[in-house]
């Protein structure tokens, strides 16, 4: 008898699902893009109904194509991109649109947190960078700016927690997601810090129950079964964060292993056996043996999104070719970039289209093209954006290495942007470190499916993630390129540091005229 496992991911840009068997074979995959509503310069929202409807459609599509026996589906696990919250009332009805990962509106709440709690105390308790928006500061913003809505909140759920609720009727947050409540969560003791919540006037009962990532938390309800096509009574696992699920699916199960996701964000992480706090770098709980393991990671907020931005706004011809049955639009953009030299003929990009996250935290940061001249064409701009994302990730990696975080082996690259060999070559040369591509995986949904299989006892252990992972196209750094990129990296850092006051001035203009 076959055993199947369902993995679900609520990314910032879309909902993904896959079903695998107990040999790691992908039986089916589905993806549906979300609409991201950006307004007021820093609000970024998604309708939670899209999360649920897109997941239901993705799973139904897989089942329709494969005709799998749903009685042989042994477990379901869900992840999402965080920090992000879906606010619901006692009946589970949504209050306002969901904050998604790109939202940076809660700057006044962050300043309040600094005044009332303080940077050092927040860092000691949570390892969270106080300058970063978190699910806690989102709630603080709601209380200050929409007090009537705040009073209606029964639970503030992560997007995966919302989908898990729709599947099981239970409202909770897994260990990984709970860390994105920032100062509210004691990462070592894995519980909310009631004292800080009281000081801030945030009702602890509005936060969901915290559950280990591997715990079976309920079963698919008859109503959810009707919507998804899965069988009522199928176990559902607490789940994890999208990037961590992707790394698990890529075989990252031991301390020191390093991976980069090039999804909507570019997220670089190193697995740890214990918390290792590094200023301005995130420290979270990892889903593999989540009682004991951690991950340190950095994020470039619009790292992978820069290519979607270019496709949507500057690539009418490429999109026409794709829609006419020709080449993929992203492949055509890559061809333009490949026609240019490393360094993009001295064009440097700060890739912060919706603010900077780690380690250069600034919600007011925006994208910059520096050095643009009459000889530059579209290919230079594409390559420069790719290089800017790599510089941002390298800055995170350097901060980790300087703090003594151990790494081993080549850096594994996965998710959509990693399909670009050019982009992987750029990362390899900027980092001066070998990289490999994770082949034939579906990213976070695959890792979630493994999590479901191990948690329900139908898979023998997390070692299967390593055994099933296939790494291809190892790239070694080209030394002359690395040396050149380090010169550009120095200018990249200088440019960012010297433009801070101008970012504040731009913020004022945006507030006045947009």
Coordinates of C-alpha atoms in Angstrom, one line a residue:
X1 CA 0.0 0.0 0.0
X2 CA 1.3 3.4 -0.9
X3 CA 1.9 6.3 1.5
X4 CA 1.5 9.9 0.4
X5 CA 2.2 13.2 2.1
X6 CA 1.0 16.7 1.3
X7 CA 3.1 19.8 1.7
X8 CA 1.6 23.2 1.5
X9 CA 3.3 26.6 1.4
X10 CA 1.8 30.1 1.6
X11 CA 4.5 32.2 0.1
X12 CA 4.3 36.0 -0.3
X13 CA 3.8 35.7 -4.0
X14 CA 1.6 32.5 -4.3
X15 CA 0.3 29.3 -2.8
X16 CA 2.1 26.0 -3.6
X17 CA 1.3 22.4 -2.8
X18 CA 2.8 19.1 -3.7
X19 CA 2.2 15.4 -2.9
X20 CA 5.1 13.0 -2.5
X21 CA 5.2 9.2 -1.9
X22 CA 7.3 7.4 0.7
X23 CA 10.2 7.2 -1.7
X24 CA 10.4 10.9 -2.2
X25 CA 8.9 11.0 -5.6
X26 CA 6.8 14.1 -6.4
X27 CA 3.4 12.8 -7.5
X28 CA 2.0 16.2 -8.3
X29 CA 2.6 20.0 -7.9
X30 CA 0.4 23.0 -8.0
X31 CA 0.9 26.8 -7.8
X32 CA -1.5 29.7 -7.8
X33 CA -0.2 33.3 -7.7
X34 CA -1.5 35.7 -5.0
X35 CA -2.3 39.4 -5.6
X36 CA -0.1 41.6 -3.5
X37 CA -1.8 45.0 -2.8
X38 CA 0.8 47.7 -2.1
X39 CA -0.4 51.1 -0.9
X40 CA 0.8 54.1 1.2
X41 CA 4.3 53.4 0.2
X42 CA 4.9 50.7 2.9
X43 CA 1.6 48.7 3.2
X44 CA 1.7 45.3 1.6
X45 CA -1.4 43.1 2.0
X46 CA -3.1 40.0 0.7
X47 CA -6.7 38.8 1.0
X48 CA -6.6 35.7 3.3
X49 CA -9.4 34.2 1.2
X50 CA -6.8 34.0 -1.6
X51 CA -4.5 31.9 0.6
X52 CA -7.3 29.4 1.3
X53 CA -8.8 29.4 -2.2
X54 CA -5.5 29.0 -3.9
X55 CA -4.4 26.1 -1.7
X56 CA -7.8 24.4 -2.3
X57 CA -7.4 24.8 -6.0
X58 CA -3.8 23.6 -6.0
X59 CA -4.6 20.4 -4.1
X60 CA -7.7 19.7 -6.2
X61 CA -5.7 20.2 -9.3
X62 CA -3.1 17.7 -8.2
X63 CA -5.7 15.1 -7.3
X64 CA -7.6 15.6 -10.6
X65 CA -4.4 15.0 -12.5
X66 CA -3.1 12.0 -10.5
X67 CA -6.2 10.2 -9.3
X68 CA -4.4 9.3 -6.1
X69 CA -6.3 7.4 -3.4
X70 CA -6.7 10.0 -0.8
X71 CA -7.2 7.4 1.9
X72 CA -3.5 6.8 1.5
X73 CA -2.5 10.4 2.3
X74 CA -1.0 10.1 5.8
X75 CA -0.3 13.7 6.7
X76 CA -0.4 17.3 5.7
X77 CA 2.0 20.1 6.8
X78 CA 1.9 23.8 6.0
X79 CA 4.4 26.7 6.0
X80 CA 4.3 30.4 5.2
X81 CA 6.4 33.5 4.7
X82 CA 6.6 35.5 7.9
X83 CA 6.5 37.9 9.6
X84 CA 2.9 38.2 8.5
X85 CA -0.4 38.0 10.3
X86 CA -4.1 37.1 9.6
X87 CA -6.4 38.6 12.3
X88 CA -9.6 36.7 13.0
X89 CA -12.5 37.0 15.3
X90 CA -13.8 34.3 17.6
X91 CA -15.8 32.7 14.8
X92 CA -12.7 32.6 12.6
X93 CA -13.8 35.5 10.4
X94 CA -11.1 37.6 8.9
X95 CA -10.6 41.2 10.2
X96 CA -9.0 43.3 7.5
X97 CA -6.5 42.0 4.9
X98 CA -3.5 40.1 6.0
X99 CA -0.1 41.8 6.5
X100 CA 2.3 40.0 4.2
X101 CA 6.1 39.6 4.5
X102 CA 6.7 42.8 2.6
X103 CA 4.7 45.1 4.9
X104 CA 6.8 47.7 6.8
X105 CA 4.1 50.1 8.1
X106 CA 4.7 49.5 11.9
X107 CA 7.6 51.9 12.3
X108 CA 6.0 53.9 15.1
X109 CA 5.3 50.6 17.0
X110 CA 9.0 49.7 16.6
X111 CA 10.0 53.0 18.1
X112 CA 7.6 52.5 21.0
X113 CA 9.1 49.0 21.5
X114 CA 12.6 50.6 21.7
X115 CA 11.4 53.2 24.3
X116 CA 9.5 50.9 26.5
X117 CA 11.5 47.7 26.4
X118 CA 14.9 48.5 24.9
X119 CA 17.2 47.0 22.3
X120 CA 19.3 44.9 24.7
X121 CA 16.4 43.3 26.5
X122 CA 14.7 42.4 23.3
X123 CA 17.9 40.9 21.9
X124 CA 18.6 38.9 25.0
X125 CA 15.1 37.3 25.2
X126 CA 14.3 36.7 21.6
X127 CA 17.5 37.2 19.5
X128 CA 15.2 39.4 17.3
X129 CA 16.4 42.6 15.7
X130 CA 14.4 45.3 17.3
X131 CA 14.5 47.4 14.2
X132 CA 12.6 44.7 12.3
X133 CA 8.9 44.6 11.9
X134 CA 7.4 41.6 13.7
X135 CA 4.0 40.1 14.3
X136 CA 4.1 41.8 17.7
X137 CA 4.7 45.2 16.2
X138 CA 1.9 44.6 13.7
X139 CA -0.4 44.0 16.6
X140 CA 0.9 47.1 18.3
X141 CA 0.2 49.1 15.2
X142 CA -3.4 47.7 15.0
X143 CA -4.0 48.7 18.6
X144 CA -2.8 52.2 18.0
X145 CA -4.3 52.9 14.6
X146 CA -7.4 50.7 14.4
X147 CA -8.4 50.1 18.1
X148 CA -11.9 48.9 17.2
X149 CA -10.5 46.2 15.0
X150 CA -7.9 45.3 17.6
X151 CA -10.6 44.7 20.1
X152 CA -12.3 42.4 17.7
X153 CA -9.2 40.2 17.3
X154 CA -9.6 36.8 18.9
X155 CA -6.3 35.4 17.4
X156 CA -3.5 36.8 15.4
X157 CA -2.4 33.9 13.1
X158 CA 0.4 33.5 10.7
X159 CA -0.7 32.7 7.2
X160 CA 0.1 29.0 7.7
X161 CA -1.7 29.1 11.0
X162 CA -4.8 30.5 9.2
X163 CA -4.7 27.6 6.6
X164 CA -4.1 25.1 9.4
X165 CA -7.2 26.6 11.1
X166 CA -9.2 26.2 8.0
X167 CA -8.1 22.6 7.7
X168 CA -8.6 21.6 11.3
X169 CA -10.6 24.2 13.2
X170 CA -7.7 24.7 15.6
X171 CA -5.8 28.1 16.0
X172 CA -2.1 27.8 16.8
X173 CA 1.4 28.7 15.8
X174 CA 4.4 26.4 15.4
X175 CA 7.7 27.0 17.1
X176 CA 9.3 28.4 13.9
X177 CA 6.5 30.9 13.3
X178 CA 6.3 31.9 16.9
X179 CA 9.8 33.4 16.8
X180 CA 8.5 36.0 14.4
X181 CA 6.4 37.5 17.2
X182 CA 9.8 39.0 18.0
X183 CA 10.1 40.5 21.5
X184 CA 7.0 38.7 22.6
X185 CA 8.6 35.2 22.3
X186 CA 11.3 33.8 24.5
X187 CA 13.3 31.7 22.0
X188 CA 15.2 29.7 24.5
X189 CA 12.2 28.7 26.7
X190 CA 9.9 28.5 23.7
X191 CA 7.1 30.5 25.3
X192 CA 5.6 34.0 25.2
X193 CA 7.1 36.6 27.5
X194 CA 4.1 37.7 29.5
X195 CA 6.0 40.5 31.2
X196 CA 6.8 42.3 28.0
X197 CA 3.3 41.8 26.6
X198 CA 1.9 43.4 29.8
X199 CA 4.3 46.3 29.5
X200 CA 3.2 46.9 26.0
X201 CA -0.5 46.5 26.7
X202 CA -0.9 43.6 24.2
X203 CA -3.4 40.9 25.3
X204 CA -1.5 37.6 25.4
X205 CA -4.8 35.7 24.8
X206 CA -4.8 37.2 21.3
X207 CA -1.7 35.2 20.5
X208 CA -2.1 31.6 19.3
X209 CA -1.0 28.6 21.3
X210 CA 2.6 27.6 20.6
X211 CA 3.2 24.0 19.4
X212 CA 6.3 22.1 18.3
X213 CA 6.7 22.0 14.5
X214 CA 6.4 18.2 14.4
X215 CA 3.3 17.8 16.5
X216 CA 0.1 16.4 15.0
X217 CA -2.4 19.1 15.9
X218 CA -5.6 17.8 14.4
X219 CA -7.4 16.3 11.5
X220 CA -8.9 17.6 8.3
X221 CA -12.5 18.5 9.0
X222 CA -15.4 17.4 6.7
X223 CA -15.8 21.0 5.5
X224 CA -12.1 21.2 4.6
X225 CA -12.2 17.8 3.0
X226 CA -15.0 19.0 0.7
X227 CA -13.0 22.1 -0.3
X228 CA -9.6 20.4 -0.8
X229 CA -10.5 16.9 -2.0
X230 CA -8.5 15.3 0.8
X231 CA -10.1 12.8 3.1
X232 CA -11.6 13.9 6.4
X233 CA -9.6 12.6 9.3
X234 CA -6.2 13.0 7.6
X235 CA -3.6 14.2 10.2
X236 CA -2.3 17.8 10.0
X237 CA 1.1 18.8 11.4
X238 CA 1.9 22.1 13.1
X239 CA 4.3 23.0 10.3
X240 CA 7.0 25.6 10.0
X241 CA 8.3 28.7 8.1
X242 CA 8.6 28.7 4.3
X243 CA 12.3 29.1 4.0
X244 CA 13.0 26.4 6.7
X245 CA 10.7 24.0 4.9
X246 CA 12.6 24.6 1.7
X247 CA 15.9 24.0 3.4
X248 CA 14.6 20.7 5.0
X249 CA 13.5 19.7 1.5
X250 CA 17.0 20.5 0.3
X251 CA 18.6 18.1 2.8
X252 CA 19.7 20.7 5.4
X253 CA 19.4 18.6 8.6
X254 CA 22.8 19.1 10.4
X255 CA 24.5 22.1 12.0
X256 CA 26.7 24.1 9.7
X257 CA 24.7 23.3 6.5
X258 CA 24.0 26.4 4.5
X259 CA 21.3 27.1 2.0
X260 CA 19.9 30.1 0.0
X261 CA 16.3 30.4 -1.1
X262 CA 15.7 32.7 -4.1
X263 CA 12.0 33.1 -3.8
X264 CA 10.2 36.4 -3.3
X265 CA 12.9 37.2 -0.8
X266 CA 16.5 36.0 -0.9
X267 CA 16.9 34.1 2.4
X268 CA 20.3 32.7 3.5
X269 CA 20.4 30.4 6.5
X270 CA 22.8 28.2 8.5
X271 CA 21.6 25.4 10.7
X272 CA 22.6 25.6 14.4
X273 CA 22.5 23.2 17.4
X274 CA 21.9 26.1 19.8
X275 CA 20.9 29.7 19.6
X276 CA 23.7 32.0 18.4
X277 CA 22.7 35.6 18.6
X278 CA 24.3 37.9 16.0
X279 CA 23.3 41.6 16.0
X280 CA 20.9 42.4 13.1
X281 CA 20.7 38.7 12.0
X282 CA 17.6 36.6 12.8
X283 CA 17.8 33.5 15.0
X284 CA 14.8 31.1 14.9
X285 CA 13.7 27.6 15.7
X286 CA 14.4 25.0 13.0
X287 CA 11.7 22.3 12.3
X288 CA 14.1 19.4 12.4
X289 CA 13.9 18.2 16.0
X290 CA 12.5 21.6 16.8
X291 CA 12.9 21.1 20.6
X292 CA 16.7 21.4 20.1
X293 CA 17.7 22.9 16.7
X294 CA 17.9 26.5 15.5
X295 CA 18.7 28.4 12.4
X296 CA 20.5 31.7 11.9
X297 CA 19.5 33.6 8.8
X298 CA 19.3 36.8 6.9
X299 CA 16.8 38.1 4.3
X300 CA 16.9 40.5 1.4
X301 CA 13.3 41.4 1.3
X302 CA 12.7 41.7 -2.4
X303 CA 15.7 39.6 -3.4
X304 CA 13.9 37.2 -5.8
X305 CA 11.1 39.6 -6.4
X306 CA 13.3 42.0 -8.3
X307 CA 13.0 39.7 -11.3
X308 CA 9.3 39.5 -11.0
X309 CA 9.3 43.3 -10.8
X310 CA 11.4 43.5 -14.0
X311 CA 9.1 41.0 -15.8
X312 CA 5.9 42.8 -14.8
X313 CA 7.0 46.4 -15.5
X314 CA 9.7 46.4 -18.1
X315 CA 9.2 43.2 -20.2
X316 CA 6.2 43.5 -22.4
X317 CA 7.9 41.8 -25.3
X318 CA 9.2 38.9 -23.1
X319 CA 5.7 38.4 -21.6
X320 CA 4.2 38.4 -25.1
X321 CA 6.6 35.7 -26.3
X322 CA 5.8 33.6 -23.2
X323 CA 2.0 34.0 -23.6
X324 CA 2.4 33.1 -27.3
X325 CA 3.9 29.7 -26.4
X326 CA 7.5 30.7 -26.7
X327 CA 10.3 31.0 -24.2
X328 CA 9.8 31.7 -20.6
X329 CA 9.9 35.5 -19.9
X330 CA 12.5 34.9 -17.1
X331 CA 14.7 32.9 -19.4
X332 CA 14.7 35.8 -21.9
X333 CA 15.6 38.3 -19.2
X334 CA 18.5 36.0 -18.2
X335 CA 19.7 36.0 -21.8
X336 CA 19.9 39.8 -21.8
X337 CA 21.9 39.8 -18.5
X338 CA 24.2 37.1 -19.8
X339 CA 25.2 39.4 -22.7
X340 CA 26.9 41.7 -20.2
X341 CA 30.1 41.4 -18.2
X342 CA 30.5 40.7 -14.5
X343 CA 30.1 44.0 -12.7
X344 CA 27.4 45.2 -15.2
X345 CA 29.9 47.7 -16.6
X346 CA 30.1 49.5 -13.3
X347 CA 26.4 49.7 -12.6
X348 CA 25.5 49.0 -9.0
X349 CA 22.1 48.3 -7.6
X350 CA 20.7 48.5 -4.1
X351 CA 17.9 46.0 -4.4
X352 CA 15.7 47.3 -1.6
X353 CA 12.3 47.9 -3.4
X354 CA 10.3 47.6 -0.1
X355 CA 12.9 48.3 2.6
X356 CA 16.1 46.6 3.8
X357 CA 15.9 43.8 6.3
X358 CA 19.2 42.2 7.4
X359 CA 21.8 43.3 8.5
X360 CA 21.1 46.7 7.0
X361 CA 17.7 47.4 8.6
X362 CA 15.8 50.3 7.1
X363 CA 12.1 50.2 6.3
X364 CA 12.5 53.4 4.3
X365 CA 15.2 52.1 2.0
X366 CA 14.3 51.9 -1.7
X367 CA 16.0 50.7 -4.8
X368 CA 18.9 52.6 -6.3
X369 CA 20.7 52.3 -9.6
X370 CA 24.1 53.9 -9.2
X371 CA 26.4 54.7 -12.2
X372 CA 23.8 54.5 -14.9
X373 CA 25.2 56.0 -18.2
X374 CA 24.3 56.0 -21.9
X375 CA 26.1 52.8 -22.6
X376 CA 24.0 50.8 -20.2
X377 CA 21.0 48.8 -21.6
X378 CA 18.3 46.6 -20.1
X379 CA 20.7 43.6 -19.7
X380 CA 23.0 45.7 -17.6
X381 CA 20.1 46.6 -15.3
X382 CA 19.0 43.0 -15.0
X383 CA 22.5 41.8 -14.2
X384 CA 23.1 44.7 -11.8
X385 CA 20.0 43.8 -9.8
X386 CA 21.1 40.2 -9.6
X387 CA 24.5 41.3 -8.4
X388 CA 22.9 43.7 -5.8
X389 CA 20.9 40.8 -4.3
X390 CA 24.1 38.7 -4.1
X391 CA 25.9 41.6 -2.4
X392 CA 23.1 41.9 0.2
X393 CA 23.2 38.1 0.9
X394 CA 27.0 38.2 1.1
X395 CA 26.8 40.9 3.8
X396 CA 24.6 38.6 5.9
X397 CA 27.0 35.7 5.3
X398 CA 30.0 37.8 6.3
X399 CA 28.3 38.9 9.6
X400 CA 27.6 35.3 10.5
X401 CA 31.2 34.2 9.7
X402 CA 32.6 37.2 11.7
X403 CA 30.5 36.0 14.7
X404 CA 32.0 32.5 14.4
X405 CA 29.0 30.7 12.9
X406 CA 30.4 27.4 11.5
X407 CA 29.5 26.4 8.0
X408 CA 30.4 23.4 5.9
X409 CA 30.1 22.1 2.4
X410 CA 28.9 24.0 -0.7
X411 CA 26.0 26.5 -0.4
X412 CA 22.9 24.8 -1.6
X413 CA 20.7 27.1 -3.7
X414 CA 17.0 26.5 -4.3
X415 CA 13.6 28.1 -5.2
X416 CA 12.7 29.9 -8.4
X417 CA 15.6 32.3 -8.9
X418 CA 18.2 29.6 -8.4
X419 CA 17.1 28.1 -11.7
X420 CA 19.1 30.8 -13.3
X421 CA 22.6 29.5 -13.8
X422 CA 23.8 33.1 -14.3
X423 CA 22.5 34.1 -10.9
X424 CA 24.1 31.1 -9.2
X425 CA 27.4 32.0 -10.9
X426 CA 27.1 35.5 -9.6
X427 CA 26.4 34.3 -6.0
X428 CA 29.4 31.8 -6.3
X429 CA 31.8 34.5 -7.4
X430 CA 30.6 37.2 -5.0
X431 CA 30.8 34.7 -2.0
X432 CA 34.0 33.2 -3.2
X433 CA 32.4 29.9 -2.1
X434 CA 31.2 26.8 -4.1
X435 CA 27.5 26.5 -4.7
X436 CA 25.3 23.6 -5.9
X437 CA 21.7 23.6 -7.3
X438 CA 19.0 21.5 -5.6
X439 CA 17.5 19.5 -8.6
X440 CA 13.9 18.6 -9.2
X441 CA 12.4 19.8 -5.9
X442 CA 9.3 21.9 -5.3
X443 CA 10.9 24.0 -2.5
X444 CA 9.0 24.5 0.7
X445 CA 6.1 22.1 -0.1
X446 CA 8.5 19.3 -0.5
X447 CA 10.1 19.9 2.9
X448 CA 6.6 20.2 4.4
X449 CA 5.7 16.8 2.9
X450 CA 8.8 15.3 4.5
X451 CA 7.9 16.9 7.8
X452 CA 4.4 15.4 7.6
X453 CA 5.9 11.9 6.8
X454 CA 8.4 12.0 9.7
X455 CA 5.9 13.4 12.2
X456 CA 3.3 10.8 11.5
X457 CA 5.8 8.0 11.6
X458 CA 5.5 6.8 8.0
X459 CA 9.0 8.0 7.1
X460 CA 11.9 6.6 9.2
X461 CA 13.6 10.0 9.9
X462 CA 14.9 13.3 8.6
X463 CA 17.8 11.5 7.0
X464 CA 15.6 10.7 4.0
X465 CA 15.7 14.4 3.1
X466 CA 19.5 14.1 2.7
X467 CA 19.2 10.8 0.8
X468 CA 16.5 12.1 -1.6
X469 CA 18.3 15.5 -2.3
X470 CA 20.1 15.6 -5.6
X471 CA 22.7 18.3 -6.0
X472 CA 23.8 19.2 -9.4
X473 CA 25.9 21.8 -11.3
X474 CA 28.5 22.6 -8.6
X475 CA 30.1 25.9 -9.4
X476 CA 33.6 26.9 -8.1
X477 CA 34.3 30.6 -7.7
X478 CA 36.3 32.4 -10.4
X479 CA 39.0 34.1 -8.4
X480 CA 39.4 37.2 -10.6
X481 CA 35.6 37.7 -10.5
X482 CA 35.6 37.4 -6.7
X483 CA 38.4 39.9 -6.4
X484 CA 36.6 42.4 -8.7
X485 CA 33.3 41.8 -6.9
X486 CA 34.9 42.7 -3.5
X487 CA 35.8 46.1 -4.9
X488 CA 32.2 46.6 -6.1
X489 CA 31.0 45.3 -2.7
X490 CA 33.0 47.9 -0.9
X491 CA 31.3 50.6 -3.0
X492 CA 27.9 49.0 -2.5
X493 CA 28.4 49.3 1.3
X494 CA 29.6 52.8 1.1
X495 CA 26.7 53.8 -1.1
X496 CA 24.2 52.4 1.3
X497 CA 25.8 54.0 4.3
X498 CA 26.0 57.4 2.8
X499 CA 22.4 57.5 1.5
X500 CA 20.7 57.0 4.9
X501 CA 19.8 60.7 5.4
X502 CA 18.5 60.9 1.8
X503 CA 16.2 57.9 2.5
X504 CA 14.6 59.9 5.3
X505 CA 14.2 62.9 3.1
X506 CA 12.6 60.6 0.5
X507 CA 10.3 59.3 3.1
X508 CA 9.1 62.8 3.8
X509 CA 8.5 63.5 0.1
X510 CA 6.6 60.2 -0.3
X511 CA 4.3 61.1 2.7
X512 CA 3.7 64.5 1.2
X513 CA 3.1 63.6 -2.4
X514 CA 2.1 60.0 -2.7

